[in-house]
Amino acid sequence: ENTCPIASGDYSTPVSQRRIIHRMREFVKSHAQKRSVADVNNLIHECAGLCVGELKQNNIKLTFELKNNLPPVHVDQIQIERVLINLIRNSVDALKNLPEKQQRQLTISSRLTLNNDIQVKVKDNGAGIDEDQKQKY
């Protein structure tokens, strides 16, 4: 586990994640020619690096829980980076609303599933979506 003391937060919104995954799958189907081989953990580090300023500014502790030796993936790197950056920024927005005394934590993890898929999670300790909002989706 790598810890970067610039950010803290927890992000878990299953409804939003399902929508993002659906859009990613649809996009990948229609834009297969833009794919290239990439290392997921490198993409995660690059995206987190682009958001360091926001994380520091909002006293967010960033932690990485990245599994080593994941197989390379064939993806549209730009689209994956956009998704990761959007998830990180959503976490920052959720964490901004926490009281200043409360630690703000953001954890980004990667792992290989039993189906040999690579799973990436962006989790923060923000309030999340209230039940009324969840039911709209």
mmCIF file of C-alpha atoms in Angstrom:
data_model
loop_
_atom_site.group_PDB
_atom_site.id
_atom_site.type_symbol
_atom_site.label_atom_id
_atom_site.label_comp_id
_atom_site.label_asym_id
_atom_site.label_seq_id
_atom_site.Cartn_x
_atom_site.Cartn_y
_atom_site.Cartn_z
ATOM 1 C CA GLU A 1 0.000 0.000 0.000
ATOM 2 C CA ASN A 2 1.344 3.419 -0.989
ATOM 3 C CA THR A 3 0.089 6.439 0.890
ATOM 4 C CA CYS A 4 0.343 9.961 -0.382
ATOM 5 C CA PRO A 5 -0.397 12.470 2.432
ATOM 6 C CA ILE A 6 -2.026 14.998 0.116
ATOM 7 C CA ALA A 7 -5.573 13.712 0.130
ATOM 8 C CA SER A 8 -8.210 11.905 2.131
ATOM 9 C CA GLY A 9 -11.716 10.846 1.089
ATOM 10 C CA ASP A 10 -14.151 8.019 0.402
ATOM 11 C CA TYR A 11 -16.101 7.730 -2.845
ATOM 12 C CA SER A 12 -18.662 5.027 -3.463
ATOM 13 C CA THR A 13 -21.767 5.688 -5.517
ATOM 14 C CA PRO A 14 -22.923 2.462 -7.162
ATOM 15 C CA VAL A 15 -25.502 4.146 -9.398
ATOM 16 C CA SER A 16 -22.980 6.574 -10.852
ATOM 17 C CA GLN A 17 -20.405 3.841 -11.224
ATOM 18 C CA ARG A 18 -22.836 1.647 -13.169
ATOM 19 C CA ARG A 19 -23.625 4.522 -15.531
ATOM 20 C CA ILE A 20 -19.954 5.287 -16.070
ATOM 21 C CA ILE A 21 -19.133 1.650 -16.721
ATOM 22 C CA HIS A 22 -22.019 1.391 -19.194
ATOM 23 C CA ARG A 23 -20.843 4.515 -21.049
ATOM 24 C CA MET A 24 -17.272 3.240 -21.058
ATOM 25 C CA ARG A 25 -18.344 -0.082 -22.562
ATOM 26 C CA GLU A 26 -20.461 1.638 -25.220
ATOM 27 C CA PHE A 27 -17.644 3.996 -26.075
ATOM 28 C CA VAL A 28 -15.110 1.200 -26.324
ATOM 29 C CA LYS A 29 -17.388 -0.695 -28.716
ATOM 30 C CA SER A 30 -17.716 2.310 -31.030
ATOM 31 C CA HIS A 31 -14.090 3.512 -30.873
ATOM 32 C CA ALA A 32 -12.042 0.333 -30.898
ATOM 33 C CA GLN A 33 -9.499 1.796 -33.332
ATOM 34 C CA LYS A 34 -8.200 4.214 -30.659
ATOM 35 C CA ARG A 35 -7.152 1.450 -28.302
ATOM 36 C CA SER A 36 -3.612 0.780 -27.194
ATOM 37 C CA VAL A 37 -1.889 -1.354 -24.588
ATOM 38 C CA ALA A 38 -1.606 0.305 -21.177
ATOM 39 C CA ASP A 39 -0.675 -0.405 -17.579
ATOM 40 C CA VAL A 40 -3.690 0.418 -15.401
ATOM 41 C CA ASN A 41 -1.578 1.365 -12.387
ATOM 42 C CA ASN A 42 0.421 3.828 -14.496
ATOM 43 C CA LEU A 43 -2.823 5.407 -15.725
ATOM 44 C CA ILE A 44 -4.012 5.716 -12.122
ATOM 45 C CA HIS A 45 -0.786 7.421 -11.024
ATOM 46 C CA GLU A 46 -0.856 9.803 -13.997
ATOM 47 C CA CYS A 47 -4.446 10.838 -13.292
ATOM 48 C CA ALA A 48 -3.819 11.274 -9.575
ATOM 49 C CA GLY A 49 -0.792 13.404 -10.435
ATOM 50 C CA LEU A 50 -2.973 15.710 -12.515
ATOM 51 C CA CYS A 51 -5.272 16.213 -9.511
ATOM 52 C CA VAL A 52 -2.575 16.762 -6.851
ATOM 53 C CA GLY A 53 -3.249 20.501 -6.635
ATOM 54 C CA GLU A 54 -6.951 20.019 -5.880
ATOM 55 C CA LEU A 55 -6.178 17.309 -3.353
ATOM 56 C CA LYS A 56 -3.625 19.438 -1.491
ATOM 57 C CA GLN A 57 -5.842 22.509 -1.588
ATOM 58 C CA ASN A 58 -8.652 20.550 0.076
ATOM 59 C CA ASN A 59 -6.462 18.647 2.594
ATOM 60 C CA ILE A 60 -7.330 15.286 1.096
ATOM 61 C CA LYS A 61 -5.155 12.281 1.946
ATOM 62 C CA LEU A 62 -4.636 10.077 -1.108
ATOM 63 C CA THR A 63 -3.892 6.386 -0.644
ATOM 64 C CA PHE A 64 -3.086 3.852 -3.345
ATOM 65 C CA GLU A 65 -3.899 0.147 -2.930
ATOM 66 C CA LEU A 66 -2.621 -1.097 -6.279
ATOM 67 C CA LYS A 67 -1.932 -4.756 -6.987
ATOM 68 C CA ASN A 68 1.380 -5.426 -8.680
ATOM 69 C CA ASN A 69 1.844 -7.406 -11.871
ATOM 70 C CA LEU A 70 -1.582 -6.735 -13.366
ATOM 71 C CA PRO A 71 -1.787 -7.744 -17.014
ATOM 72 C CA PRO A 72 -1.636 -4.932 -19.572
ATOM 73 C CA VAL A 73 -5.004 -3.782 -20.917
ATOM 74 C CA HIS A 74 -6.059 -2.828 -24.434
ATOM 75 C CA VAL A 75 -8.009 0.433 -23.934
ATOM 76 C CA ASP A 76 -8.570 3.948 -25.178
ATOM 77 C CA GLN A 77 -6.198 5.552 -22.680
ATOM 78 C CA ILE A 78 -7.646 9.045 -23.072
ATOM 79 C CA GLN A 79 -11.150 7.874 -22.219
ATOM 80 C CA ILE A 80 -9.967 5.852 -19.228
ATOM 81 C CA GLU A 81 -7.999 8.868 -17.990
ATOM 82 C CA ARG A 82 -11.094 11.062 -18.351
ATOM 83 C CA VAL A 83 -13.163 8.628 -16.315
ATOM 84 C CA LEU A 84 -10.538 8.364 -13.576
ATOM 85 C CA ILE A 85 -10.069 12.135 -13.376
ATOM 86 C CA ASN A 86 -13.837 12.655 -13.204
ATOM 87 C CA LEU A 87 -14.138 10.107 -10.393
ATOM 88 C CA ILE A 88 -11.308 11.776 -8.483
ATOM 89 C CA ARG A 89 -12.894 15.208 -8.946
ATOM 90 C CA ASN A 90 -16.280 13.870 -7.841
ATOM 91 C CA SER A 91 -14.591 12.628 -4.682
ATOM 92 C CA VAL A 92 -12.965 16.020 -4.123
ATOM 93 C CA ASP A 93 -16.381 17.677 -4.468
ATOM 94 C CA ALA A 94 -17.913 15.238 -1.975
ATOM 95 C CA LEU A 95 -15.069 15.728 0.493
ATOM 96 C CA LYS A 96 -15.188 19.530 0.370
ATOM 97 C CA ASN A 97 -18.445 19.347 2.329
ATOM 98 C CA LEU A 98 -16.919 17.505 5.277
ATOM 99 C CA PRO A 99 -16.107 19.510 8.412
ATOM 100 C CA GLU A 100 -12.497 20.716 8.409
ATOM 101 C CA LYS A 101 -11.750 18.686 11.544
ATOM 102 C CA GLN A 102 -12.755 15.442 9.849
ATOM 103 C CA GLN A 103 -10.007 13.653 7.928
ATOM 104 C CA ARG A 104 -10.680 13.608 4.198
ATOM 105 C CA GLN A 105 -9.593 10.355 2.586
ATOM 106 C CA LEU A 106 -9.465 9.185 -1.022
ATOM 107 C CA THR A 107 -8.349 5.665 -1.876
ATOM 108 C CA ILE A 108 -7.713 4.388 -5.378
ATOM 109 C CA SER A 109 -7.306 0.639 -5.723
ATOM 110 C CA SER A 110 -6.761 -1.883 -8.482
ATOM 111 C CA ARG A 111 -7.010 -5.655 -8.486
ATOM 112 C CA LEU A 112 -7.520 -8.664 -10.698
ATOM 113 C CA THR A 113 -10.960 -10.251 -10.263
ATOM 114 C CA LEU A 114 -11.720 -13.967 -10.309
ATOM 115 C CA ASN A 115 -12.883 -13.501 -13.926
ATOM 116 C CA ASN A 116 -9.467 -12.054 -14.830
ATOM 117 C CA ASP A 117 -10.906 -8.568 -15.225
ATOM 118 C CA ILE A 118 -9.072 -5.588 -13.795
ATOM 119 C CA GLN A 119 -11.141 -3.692 -11.253
ATOM 120 C CA VAL A 120 -10.368 -0.092 -10.312
ATOM 121 C CA LYS A 121 -12.098 1.550 -7.344
ATOM 122 C CA VAL A 122 -12.132 5.206 -6.358
ATOM 123 C CA LYS A 123 -13.417 5.446 -2.792
ATOM 124 C CA ASP A 124 -13.782 8.411 -0.441
ATOM 125 C CA ASN A 125 -15.249 9.062 2.981
ATOM 126 C CA GLY A 126 -17.686 11.733 1.812
ATOM 127 C CA ALA A 127 -21.375 11.691 2.688
ATOM 128 C CA GLY A 128 -22.408 9.936 -0.539
ATOM 129 C CA ILE A 129 -25.769 10.231 -2.246
ATOM 130 C CA ASP A 130 -28.867 10.536 -0.090
ATOM 131 C CA GLU A 131 -31.626 7.946 -0.571
ATOM 132 C CA ASP A 132 -33.956 10.358 -2.424
ATOM 133 C CA GLN A 133 -31.299 11.009 -5.060
ATOM 134 C CA LYS A 134 -30.469 7.297 -5.405
ATOM 135 C CA GLN A 135 -34.087 6.450 -6.203
ATOM 136 C CA LYS A 136 -34.090 8.909 -9.132
ATOM 137 C CA TYR A 137 -31.522 6.735 -10.890
#
